[in-house]
Rosetta silent file (secondary structure, phi, psi, omega in degrees, C-alpha in Angstrom):
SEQUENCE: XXXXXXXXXXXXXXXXXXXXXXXXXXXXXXXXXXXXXXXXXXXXXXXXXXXXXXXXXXXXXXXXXXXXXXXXXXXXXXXXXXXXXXXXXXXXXXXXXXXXXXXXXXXXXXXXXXXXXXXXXXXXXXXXXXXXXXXXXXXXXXXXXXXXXXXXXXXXXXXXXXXXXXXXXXXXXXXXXXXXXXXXXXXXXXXXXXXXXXXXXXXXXXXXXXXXXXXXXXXXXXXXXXXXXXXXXXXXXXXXXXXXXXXXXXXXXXXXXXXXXXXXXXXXX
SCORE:     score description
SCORE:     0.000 S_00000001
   1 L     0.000  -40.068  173.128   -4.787  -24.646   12.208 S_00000001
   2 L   -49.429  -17.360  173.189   -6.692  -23.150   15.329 S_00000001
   3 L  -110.695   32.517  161.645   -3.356  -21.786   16.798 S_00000001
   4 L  -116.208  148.785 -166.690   -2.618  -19.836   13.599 S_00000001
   5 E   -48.344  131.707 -168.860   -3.057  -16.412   13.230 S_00000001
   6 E   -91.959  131.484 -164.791   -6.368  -15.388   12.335 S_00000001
   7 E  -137.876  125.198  162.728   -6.702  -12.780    9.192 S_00000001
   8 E  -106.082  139.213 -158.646   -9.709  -10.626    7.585 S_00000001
   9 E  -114.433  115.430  169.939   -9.619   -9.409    4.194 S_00000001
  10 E  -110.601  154.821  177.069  -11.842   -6.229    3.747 S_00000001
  11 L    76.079   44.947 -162.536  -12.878   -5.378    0.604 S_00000001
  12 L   -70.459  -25.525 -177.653  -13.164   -9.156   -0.862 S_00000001
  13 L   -86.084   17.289 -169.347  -14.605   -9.022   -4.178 S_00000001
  14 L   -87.147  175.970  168.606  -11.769   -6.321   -4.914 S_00000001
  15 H   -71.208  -33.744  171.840   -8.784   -7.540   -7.273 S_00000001
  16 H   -68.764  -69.975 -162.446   -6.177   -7.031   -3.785 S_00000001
  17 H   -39.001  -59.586  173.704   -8.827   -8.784   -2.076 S_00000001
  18 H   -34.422  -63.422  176.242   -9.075  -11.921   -4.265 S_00000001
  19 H   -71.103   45.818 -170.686   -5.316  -12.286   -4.140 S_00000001
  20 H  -137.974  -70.168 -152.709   -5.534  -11.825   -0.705 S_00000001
  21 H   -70.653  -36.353  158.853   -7.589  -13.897    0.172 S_00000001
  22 H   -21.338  -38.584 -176.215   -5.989  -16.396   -2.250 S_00000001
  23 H   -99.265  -19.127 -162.146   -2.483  -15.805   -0.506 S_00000001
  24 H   -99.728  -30.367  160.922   -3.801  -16.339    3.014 S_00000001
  25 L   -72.269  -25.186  164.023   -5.516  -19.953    1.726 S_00000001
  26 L  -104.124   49.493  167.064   -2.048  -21.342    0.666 S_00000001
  27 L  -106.397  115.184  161.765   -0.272  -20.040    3.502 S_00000001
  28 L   -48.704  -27.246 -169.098    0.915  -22.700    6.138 S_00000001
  29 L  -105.599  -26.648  139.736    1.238  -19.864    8.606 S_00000001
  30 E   -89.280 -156.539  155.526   -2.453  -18.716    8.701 S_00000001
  31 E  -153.157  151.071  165.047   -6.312  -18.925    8.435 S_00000001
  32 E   -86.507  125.811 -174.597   -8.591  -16.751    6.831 S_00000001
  33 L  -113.190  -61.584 -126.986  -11.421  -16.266    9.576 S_00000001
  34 L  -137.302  126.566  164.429  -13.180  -13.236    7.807 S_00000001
  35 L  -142.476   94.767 -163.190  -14.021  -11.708    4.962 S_00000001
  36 L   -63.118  124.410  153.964  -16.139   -8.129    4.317 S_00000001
  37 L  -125.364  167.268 -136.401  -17.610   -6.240    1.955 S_00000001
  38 L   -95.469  134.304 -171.982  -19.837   -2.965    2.082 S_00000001
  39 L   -79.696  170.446 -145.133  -23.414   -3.659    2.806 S_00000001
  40 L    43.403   44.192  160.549  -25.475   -4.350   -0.164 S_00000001
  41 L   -61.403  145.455  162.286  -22.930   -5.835   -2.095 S_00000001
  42 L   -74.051  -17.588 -175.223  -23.824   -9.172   -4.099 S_00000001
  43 L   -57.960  -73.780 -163.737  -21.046  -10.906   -2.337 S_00000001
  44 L     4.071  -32.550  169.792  -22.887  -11.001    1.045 S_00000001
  45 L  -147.813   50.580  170.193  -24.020  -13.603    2.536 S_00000001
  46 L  -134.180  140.264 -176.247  -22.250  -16.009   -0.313 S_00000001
  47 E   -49.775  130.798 -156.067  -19.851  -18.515    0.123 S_00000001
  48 H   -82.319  -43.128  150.398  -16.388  -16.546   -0.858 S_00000001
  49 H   -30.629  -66.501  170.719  -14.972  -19.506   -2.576 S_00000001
  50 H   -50.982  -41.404  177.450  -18.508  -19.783   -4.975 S_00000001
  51 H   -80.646  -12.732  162.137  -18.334  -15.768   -5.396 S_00000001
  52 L   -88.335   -6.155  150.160  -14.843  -15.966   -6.563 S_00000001
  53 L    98.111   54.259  159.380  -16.012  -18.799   -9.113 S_00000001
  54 L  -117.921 -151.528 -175.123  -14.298  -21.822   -7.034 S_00000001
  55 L   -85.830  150.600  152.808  -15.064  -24.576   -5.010 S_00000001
  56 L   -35.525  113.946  172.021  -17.171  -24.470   -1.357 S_00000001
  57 L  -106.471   -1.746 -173.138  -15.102  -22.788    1.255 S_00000001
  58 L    80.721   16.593 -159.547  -17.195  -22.821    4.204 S_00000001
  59 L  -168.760  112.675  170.826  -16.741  -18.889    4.999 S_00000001
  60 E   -96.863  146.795  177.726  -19.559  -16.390    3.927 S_00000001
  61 L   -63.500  139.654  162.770  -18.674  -12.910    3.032 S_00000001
  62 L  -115.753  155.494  158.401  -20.070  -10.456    5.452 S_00000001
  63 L  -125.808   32.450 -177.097  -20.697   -6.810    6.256 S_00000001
  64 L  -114.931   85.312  176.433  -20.667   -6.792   10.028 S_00000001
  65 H   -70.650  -30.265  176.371  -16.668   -6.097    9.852 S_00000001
  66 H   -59.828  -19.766 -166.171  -17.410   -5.589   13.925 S_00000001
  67 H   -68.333  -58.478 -172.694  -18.125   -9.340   14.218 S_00000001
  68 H   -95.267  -18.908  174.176  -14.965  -11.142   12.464 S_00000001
  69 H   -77.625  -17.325  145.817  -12.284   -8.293   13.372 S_00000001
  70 L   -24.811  -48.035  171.833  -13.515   -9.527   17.001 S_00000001
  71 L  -141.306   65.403 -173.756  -12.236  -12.801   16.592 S_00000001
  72 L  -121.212  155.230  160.718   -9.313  -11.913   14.145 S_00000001
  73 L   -94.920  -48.860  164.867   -5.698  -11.470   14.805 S_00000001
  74 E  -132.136 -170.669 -162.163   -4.930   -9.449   11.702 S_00000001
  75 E   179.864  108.409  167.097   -7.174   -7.612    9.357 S_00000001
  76 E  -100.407  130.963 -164.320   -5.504   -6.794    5.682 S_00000001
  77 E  -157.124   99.256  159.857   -7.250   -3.747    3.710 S_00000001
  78 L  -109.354   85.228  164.140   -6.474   -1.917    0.310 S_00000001
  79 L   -99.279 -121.315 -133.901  -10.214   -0.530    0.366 S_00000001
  80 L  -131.323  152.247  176.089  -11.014    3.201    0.349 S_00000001
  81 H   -68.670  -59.472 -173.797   -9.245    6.064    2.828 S_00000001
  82 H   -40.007  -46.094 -166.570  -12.625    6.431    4.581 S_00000001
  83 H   -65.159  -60.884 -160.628  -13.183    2.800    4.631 S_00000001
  84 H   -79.745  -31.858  136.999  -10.191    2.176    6.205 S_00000001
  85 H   -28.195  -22.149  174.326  -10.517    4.756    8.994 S_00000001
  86 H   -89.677  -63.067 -173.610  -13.486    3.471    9.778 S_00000001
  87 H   -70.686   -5.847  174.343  -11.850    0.029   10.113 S_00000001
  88 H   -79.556  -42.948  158.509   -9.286    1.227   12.137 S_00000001
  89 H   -48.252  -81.270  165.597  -11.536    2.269   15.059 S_00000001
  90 H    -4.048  -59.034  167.543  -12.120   -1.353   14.831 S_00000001
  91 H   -37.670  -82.644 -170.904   -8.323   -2.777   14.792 S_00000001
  92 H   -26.018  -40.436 -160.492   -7.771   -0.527   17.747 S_00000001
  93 L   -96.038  -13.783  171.864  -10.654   -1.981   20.102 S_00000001
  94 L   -90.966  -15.850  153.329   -9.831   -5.373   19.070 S_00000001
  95 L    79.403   48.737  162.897   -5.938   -4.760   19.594 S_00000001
  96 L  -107.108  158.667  162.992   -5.256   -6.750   15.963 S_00000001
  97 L   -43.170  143.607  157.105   -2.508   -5.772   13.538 S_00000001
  98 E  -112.525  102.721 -170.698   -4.073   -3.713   10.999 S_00000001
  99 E  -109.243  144.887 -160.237   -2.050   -3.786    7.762 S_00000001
 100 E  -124.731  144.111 -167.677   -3.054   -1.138    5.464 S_00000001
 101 L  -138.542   -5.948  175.477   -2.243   -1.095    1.566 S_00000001
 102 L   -78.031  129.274  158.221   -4.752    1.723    0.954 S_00000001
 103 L  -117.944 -173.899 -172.647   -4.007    5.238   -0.687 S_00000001
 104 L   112.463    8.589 -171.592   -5.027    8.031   -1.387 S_00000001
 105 L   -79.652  150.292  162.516   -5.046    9.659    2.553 S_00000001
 106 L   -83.681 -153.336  179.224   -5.452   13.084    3.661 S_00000001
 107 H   -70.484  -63.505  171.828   -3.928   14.943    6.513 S_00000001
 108 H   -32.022  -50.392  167.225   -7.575   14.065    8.477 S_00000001
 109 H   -75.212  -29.970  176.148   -7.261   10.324    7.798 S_00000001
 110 H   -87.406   -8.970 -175.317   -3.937    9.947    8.782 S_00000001
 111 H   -66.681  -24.669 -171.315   -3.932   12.015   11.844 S_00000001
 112 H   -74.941  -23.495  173.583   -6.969    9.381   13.137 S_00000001
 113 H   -63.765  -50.415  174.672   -4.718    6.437   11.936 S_00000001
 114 H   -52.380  -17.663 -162.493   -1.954    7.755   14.313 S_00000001
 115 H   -82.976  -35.083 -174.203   -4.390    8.114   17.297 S_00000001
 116 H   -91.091   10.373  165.955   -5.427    4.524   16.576 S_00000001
 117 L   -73.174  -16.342  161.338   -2.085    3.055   16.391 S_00000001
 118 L   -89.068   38.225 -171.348   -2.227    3.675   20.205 S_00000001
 119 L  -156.431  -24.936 -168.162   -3.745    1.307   21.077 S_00000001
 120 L  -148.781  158.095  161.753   -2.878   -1.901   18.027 S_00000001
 121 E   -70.522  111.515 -175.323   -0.147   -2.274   15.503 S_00000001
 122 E   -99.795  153.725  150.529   -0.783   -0.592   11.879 S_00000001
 123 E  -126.245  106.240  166.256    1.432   -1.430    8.956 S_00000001
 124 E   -90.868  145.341  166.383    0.895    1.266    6.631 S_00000001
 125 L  -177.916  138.358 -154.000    2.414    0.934    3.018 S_00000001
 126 L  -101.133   15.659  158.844    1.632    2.704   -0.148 S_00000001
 127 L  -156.151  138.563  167.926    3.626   -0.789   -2.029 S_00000001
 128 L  -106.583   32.178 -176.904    4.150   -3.790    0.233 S_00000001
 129 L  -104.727  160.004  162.834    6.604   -5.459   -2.298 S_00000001
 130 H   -26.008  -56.198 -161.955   10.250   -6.042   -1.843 S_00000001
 131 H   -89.208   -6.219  170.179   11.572   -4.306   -5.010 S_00000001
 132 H   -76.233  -55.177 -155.399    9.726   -1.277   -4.171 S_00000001
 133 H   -77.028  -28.655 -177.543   10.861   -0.900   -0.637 S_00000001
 134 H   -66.847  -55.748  146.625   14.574   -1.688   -1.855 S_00000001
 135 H    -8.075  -38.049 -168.458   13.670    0.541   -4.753 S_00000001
 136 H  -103.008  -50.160  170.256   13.103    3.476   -1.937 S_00000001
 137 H   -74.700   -2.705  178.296   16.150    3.014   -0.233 S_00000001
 138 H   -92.622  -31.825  179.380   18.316    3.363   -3.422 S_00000001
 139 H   -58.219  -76.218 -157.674   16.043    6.682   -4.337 S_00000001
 140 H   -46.439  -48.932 -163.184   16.881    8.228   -0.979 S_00000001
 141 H   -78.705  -14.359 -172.429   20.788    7.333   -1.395 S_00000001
 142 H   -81.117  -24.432 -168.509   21.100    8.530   -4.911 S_00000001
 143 H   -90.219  -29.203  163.896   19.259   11.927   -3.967 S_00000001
 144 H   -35.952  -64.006 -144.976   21.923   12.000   -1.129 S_00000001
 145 H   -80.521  -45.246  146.919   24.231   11.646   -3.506 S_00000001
 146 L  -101.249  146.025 -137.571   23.361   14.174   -6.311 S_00000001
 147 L  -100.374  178.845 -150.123   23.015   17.462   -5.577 S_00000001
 148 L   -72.217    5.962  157.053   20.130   19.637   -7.187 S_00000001
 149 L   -49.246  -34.820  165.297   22.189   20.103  -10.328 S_00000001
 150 L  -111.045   98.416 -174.251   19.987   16.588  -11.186 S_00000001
 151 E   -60.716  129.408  150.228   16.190   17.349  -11.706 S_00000001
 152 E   -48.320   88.786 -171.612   14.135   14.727  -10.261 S_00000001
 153 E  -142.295  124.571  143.127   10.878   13.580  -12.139 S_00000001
 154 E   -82.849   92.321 -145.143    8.705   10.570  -10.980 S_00000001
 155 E   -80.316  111.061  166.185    7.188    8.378  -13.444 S_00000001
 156 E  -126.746  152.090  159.998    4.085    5.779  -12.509 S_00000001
 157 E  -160.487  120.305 -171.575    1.754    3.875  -14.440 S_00000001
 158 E  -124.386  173.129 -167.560   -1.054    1.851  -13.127 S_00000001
 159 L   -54.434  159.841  174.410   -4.306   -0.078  -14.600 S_00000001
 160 L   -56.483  -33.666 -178.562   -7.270    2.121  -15.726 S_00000001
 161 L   -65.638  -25.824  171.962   -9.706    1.337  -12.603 S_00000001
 162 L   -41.677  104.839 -173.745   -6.983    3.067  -10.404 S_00000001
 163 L   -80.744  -16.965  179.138   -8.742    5.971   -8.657 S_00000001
 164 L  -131.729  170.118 -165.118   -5.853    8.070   -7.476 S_00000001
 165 L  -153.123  135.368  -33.335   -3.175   10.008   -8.638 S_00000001
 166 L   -29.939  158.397  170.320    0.147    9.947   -7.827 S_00000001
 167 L   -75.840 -170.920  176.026   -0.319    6.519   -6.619 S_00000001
 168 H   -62.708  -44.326  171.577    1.141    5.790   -2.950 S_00000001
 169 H   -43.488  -76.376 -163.777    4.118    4.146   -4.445 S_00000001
 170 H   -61.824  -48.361  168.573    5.111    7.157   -6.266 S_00000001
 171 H   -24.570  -71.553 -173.616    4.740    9.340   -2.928 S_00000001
 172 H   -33.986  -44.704 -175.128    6.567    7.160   -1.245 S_00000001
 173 H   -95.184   -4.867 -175.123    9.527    7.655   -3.665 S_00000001
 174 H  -105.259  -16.064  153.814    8.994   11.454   -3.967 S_00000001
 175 H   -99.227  -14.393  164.089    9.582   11.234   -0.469 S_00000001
 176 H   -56.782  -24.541  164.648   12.793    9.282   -0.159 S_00000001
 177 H   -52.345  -60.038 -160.849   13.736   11.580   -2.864 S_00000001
 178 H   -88.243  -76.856 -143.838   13.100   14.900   -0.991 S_00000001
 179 H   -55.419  -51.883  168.117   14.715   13.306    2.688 S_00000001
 180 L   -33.825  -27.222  170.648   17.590   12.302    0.560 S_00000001
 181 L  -130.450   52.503  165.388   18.196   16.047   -0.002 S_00000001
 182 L    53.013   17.984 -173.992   17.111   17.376    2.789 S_00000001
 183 L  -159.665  174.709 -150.831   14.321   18.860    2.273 S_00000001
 184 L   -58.861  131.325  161.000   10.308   19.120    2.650 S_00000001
 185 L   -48.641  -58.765 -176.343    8.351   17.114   -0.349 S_00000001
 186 L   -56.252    8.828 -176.263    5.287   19.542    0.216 S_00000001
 187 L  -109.582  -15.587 -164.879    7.680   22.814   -0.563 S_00000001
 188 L  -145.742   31.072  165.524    9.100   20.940   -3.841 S_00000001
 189 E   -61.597  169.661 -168.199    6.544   18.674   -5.204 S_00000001
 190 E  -170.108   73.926 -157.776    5.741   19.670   -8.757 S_00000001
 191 L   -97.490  -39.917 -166.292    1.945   17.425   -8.992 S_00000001
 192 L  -110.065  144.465  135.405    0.273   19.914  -12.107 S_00000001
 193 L  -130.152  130.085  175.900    1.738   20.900  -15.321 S_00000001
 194 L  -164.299  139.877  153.827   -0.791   22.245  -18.153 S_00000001
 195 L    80.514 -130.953 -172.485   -0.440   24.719  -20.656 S_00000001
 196 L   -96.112   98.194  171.234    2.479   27.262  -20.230 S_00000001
 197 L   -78.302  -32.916 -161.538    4.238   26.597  -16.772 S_00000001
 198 L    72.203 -166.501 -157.379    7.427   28.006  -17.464 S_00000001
 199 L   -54.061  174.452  166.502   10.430   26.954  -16.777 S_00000001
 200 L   -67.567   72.684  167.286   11.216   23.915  -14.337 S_00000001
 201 L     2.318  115.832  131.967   11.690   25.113  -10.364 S_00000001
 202 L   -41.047  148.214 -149.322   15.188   23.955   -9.665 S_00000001
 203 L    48.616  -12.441  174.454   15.228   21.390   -6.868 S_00000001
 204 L   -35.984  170.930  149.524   11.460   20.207   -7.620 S_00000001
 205 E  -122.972  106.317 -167.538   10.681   16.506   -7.407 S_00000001
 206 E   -80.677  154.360  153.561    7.557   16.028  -10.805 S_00000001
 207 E  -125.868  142.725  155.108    5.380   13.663  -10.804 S_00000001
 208 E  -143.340  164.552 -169.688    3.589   12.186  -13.705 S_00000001
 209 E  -135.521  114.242  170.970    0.883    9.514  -14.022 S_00000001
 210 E  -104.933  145.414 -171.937    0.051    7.376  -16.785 S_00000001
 211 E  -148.419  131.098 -178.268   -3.346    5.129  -16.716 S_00000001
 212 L   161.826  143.693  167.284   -4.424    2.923  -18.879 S_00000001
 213 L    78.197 -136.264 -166.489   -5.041   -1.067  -20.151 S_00000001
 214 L  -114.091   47.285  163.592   -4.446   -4.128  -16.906 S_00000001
 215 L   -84.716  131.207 -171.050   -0.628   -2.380  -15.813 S_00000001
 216 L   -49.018  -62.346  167.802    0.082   -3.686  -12.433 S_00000001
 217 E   150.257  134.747 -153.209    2.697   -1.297  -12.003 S_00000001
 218 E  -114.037  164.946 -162.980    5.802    0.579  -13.148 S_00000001
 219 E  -155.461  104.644  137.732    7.758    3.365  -10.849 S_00000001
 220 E   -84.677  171.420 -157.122   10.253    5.438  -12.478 S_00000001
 221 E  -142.991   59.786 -130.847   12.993    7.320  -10.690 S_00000001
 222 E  -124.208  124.585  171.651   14.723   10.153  -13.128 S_00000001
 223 E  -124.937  135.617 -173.860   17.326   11.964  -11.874 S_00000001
 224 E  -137.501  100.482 -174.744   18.366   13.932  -14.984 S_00000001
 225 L   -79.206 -162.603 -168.715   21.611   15.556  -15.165 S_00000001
 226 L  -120.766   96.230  174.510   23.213   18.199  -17.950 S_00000001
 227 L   126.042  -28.593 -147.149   24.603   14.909  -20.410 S_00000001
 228 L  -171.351  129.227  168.234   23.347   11.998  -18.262 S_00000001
 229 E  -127.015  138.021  152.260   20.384   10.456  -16.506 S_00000001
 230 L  -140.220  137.329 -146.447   19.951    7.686  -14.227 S_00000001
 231 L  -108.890  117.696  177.290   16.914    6.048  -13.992 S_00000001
 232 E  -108.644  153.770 -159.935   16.218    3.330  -11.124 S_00000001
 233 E  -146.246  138.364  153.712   12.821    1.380  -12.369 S_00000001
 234 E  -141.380  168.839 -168.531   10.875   -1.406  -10.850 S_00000001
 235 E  -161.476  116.908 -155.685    7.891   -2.935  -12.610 S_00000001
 236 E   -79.336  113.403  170.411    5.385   -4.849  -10.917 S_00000001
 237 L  -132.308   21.200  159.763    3.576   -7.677  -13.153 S_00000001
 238 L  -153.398  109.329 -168.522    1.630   -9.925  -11.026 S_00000001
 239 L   -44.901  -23.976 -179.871    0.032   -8.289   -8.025 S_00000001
 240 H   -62.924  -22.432  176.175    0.424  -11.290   -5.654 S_00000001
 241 H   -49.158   -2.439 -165.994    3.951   -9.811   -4.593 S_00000001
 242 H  -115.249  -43.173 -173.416    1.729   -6.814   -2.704 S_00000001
 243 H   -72.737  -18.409  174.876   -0.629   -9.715   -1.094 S_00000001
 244 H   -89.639   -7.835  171.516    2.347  -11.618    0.139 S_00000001
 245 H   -61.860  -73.146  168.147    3.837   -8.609    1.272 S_00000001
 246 H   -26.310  -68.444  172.903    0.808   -7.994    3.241 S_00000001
 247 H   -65.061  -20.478  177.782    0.814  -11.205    5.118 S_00000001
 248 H   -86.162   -2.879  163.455    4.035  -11.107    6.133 S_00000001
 249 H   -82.125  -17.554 -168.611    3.401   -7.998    7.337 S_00000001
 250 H   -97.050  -19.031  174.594    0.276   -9.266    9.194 S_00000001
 251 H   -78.686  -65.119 -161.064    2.634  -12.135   10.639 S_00000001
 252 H   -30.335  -69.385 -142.681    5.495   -9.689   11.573 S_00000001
 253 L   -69.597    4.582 -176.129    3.214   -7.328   13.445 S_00000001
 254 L   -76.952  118.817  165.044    2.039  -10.293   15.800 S_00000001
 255 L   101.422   17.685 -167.323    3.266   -9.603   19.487 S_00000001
 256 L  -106.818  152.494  178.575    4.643   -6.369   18.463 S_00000001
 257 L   -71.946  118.732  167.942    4.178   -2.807   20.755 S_00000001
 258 L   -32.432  148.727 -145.912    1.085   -0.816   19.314 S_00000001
 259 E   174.282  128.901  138.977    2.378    1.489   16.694 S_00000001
 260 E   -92.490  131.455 -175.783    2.939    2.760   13.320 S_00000001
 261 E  -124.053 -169.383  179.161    4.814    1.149   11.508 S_00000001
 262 L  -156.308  178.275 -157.798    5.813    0.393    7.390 S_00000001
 263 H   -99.094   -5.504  148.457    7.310   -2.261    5.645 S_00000001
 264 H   -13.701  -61.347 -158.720   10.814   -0.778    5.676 S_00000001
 265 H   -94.721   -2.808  161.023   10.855   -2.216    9.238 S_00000001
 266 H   -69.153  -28.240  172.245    8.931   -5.938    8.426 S_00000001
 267 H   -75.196  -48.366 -164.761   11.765   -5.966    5.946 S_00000001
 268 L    64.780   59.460 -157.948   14.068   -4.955    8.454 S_00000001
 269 L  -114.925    0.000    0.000   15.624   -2.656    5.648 S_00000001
């Protein structure tokens, strides 16, 4: 086990975290070294098995994230944008993969992710599942394919605790959407509608966001024609597909050239 890659979970008492840390304990190809939360947390200095309401695991939760990303290999994080900027300084000086499942960034957080991608590998992705990223490449060929004649509207719906809006996911697909036709998201995003808008901006790409009950998470894709719509859909119902995502992204990125990268290329899609 000592010659397997070593992986820290920030943010452990979160719902990614649990299955995180969950997926990294049956994994044959890791170890779980580390696991963080924010100080004064109740977690803290408690055995992370006993705070998740299991058996003694040996491995207390901490909040000196400099300590175990020290003697870590990879370091898996859907926290907070700040949070993970902060942990990224971190990655960098320690030269581990840093795989990142957190959204919500601005322009500010991501320009600091790029600077610290020179120095360690990040895998940013705003869904680390399969059916998403295949899901992305079918958006982008279909948007190829019909021309602006078919309005575009992106559909999401995630659990109520879900702090941002669009999620990452939907981004993600509003941009395979706009590169499919060739042109900038930020000139033909379409994020507000209230009251009297008027009509619909030819070429937009909408977004809407639904929130509400435990949904993992659904992604629609609407290309809506004069007669005819087709709708590509994936729908998410048990969250470990995003933590197993994760580690194999935290495997992939081992021995790999400092970077950013996404899971497009850990898929090698």
């Amino acid at each position: 086990m000592a010659n397997l890659p070593g992986i820290v979970i920030m943010g452990a008492s979160g719902r990614m975290g649990q299955m995180l840390i969950h997926t990294v304990l049956q994994s044959e190809k890791a170890r779980l070294v580390g696991c963080v939360e924010r100080a004064g947390h109740p977690w803290v200095g408690r055995d992370v098995g006993e705070a998740m309401g299991g058996p003694h695991l040996g491995l207390a939760v901490t909040d000196d994230a400099i300590d175990v990303i020290a003697q870590a290999q990879a370091v898996i994080d859907f926290t907070t944008p700040d949070a993970t900027v902060a942990t990224a300084t971190l990655t960098a000086q320690a030269r581990a993969v840093h795989v990142i499942g957190t959204t919500g960034f601005g322009p500010e957080h991501l320009q600091k992710l790029k600077a610290a991608a020179q120095h360690a590998v990040i895998v940013r992705a705003g869904n680390m599942s399969l059916g998403v990223n295949l899901l992305m490449q079918l958006t982008r060929k279909v948007a190829a394919a019909l021309d602006a004649d078919f309005d575009i509207e992106i559909v999401e719906a995630h659990h109520r605790h879900k702090v941002d809006a669009p999620s990452g996911t939907a981004l993600m697909l509003g941009q395979a959407a706009a590169e499919g036709r060739g042109v900038a998201l930020d000139e033909v995003a379409d994020r507000r509608r209230d009251g009297i808008t008027g009509e619909r901006a030819r070429g937009a790409i909408g977004f809407s966001a639904i929130r509400g009950g435990d949904v993992v998470g659904e992604h629609d894709v609407i290309f809506a024609g004069m007669g005819e719509r087709v709708v590509l859909r994936h729908i998410a119902t048990d969250r470990a597909i995003f933590a197993r995502g994760a580690l194999r992204a935290a495997l992939w990125g081992q021995d790999r050239k400092p970077g950013e990268y996404d899971m497009l290329d850990v898929l090698g899609l």
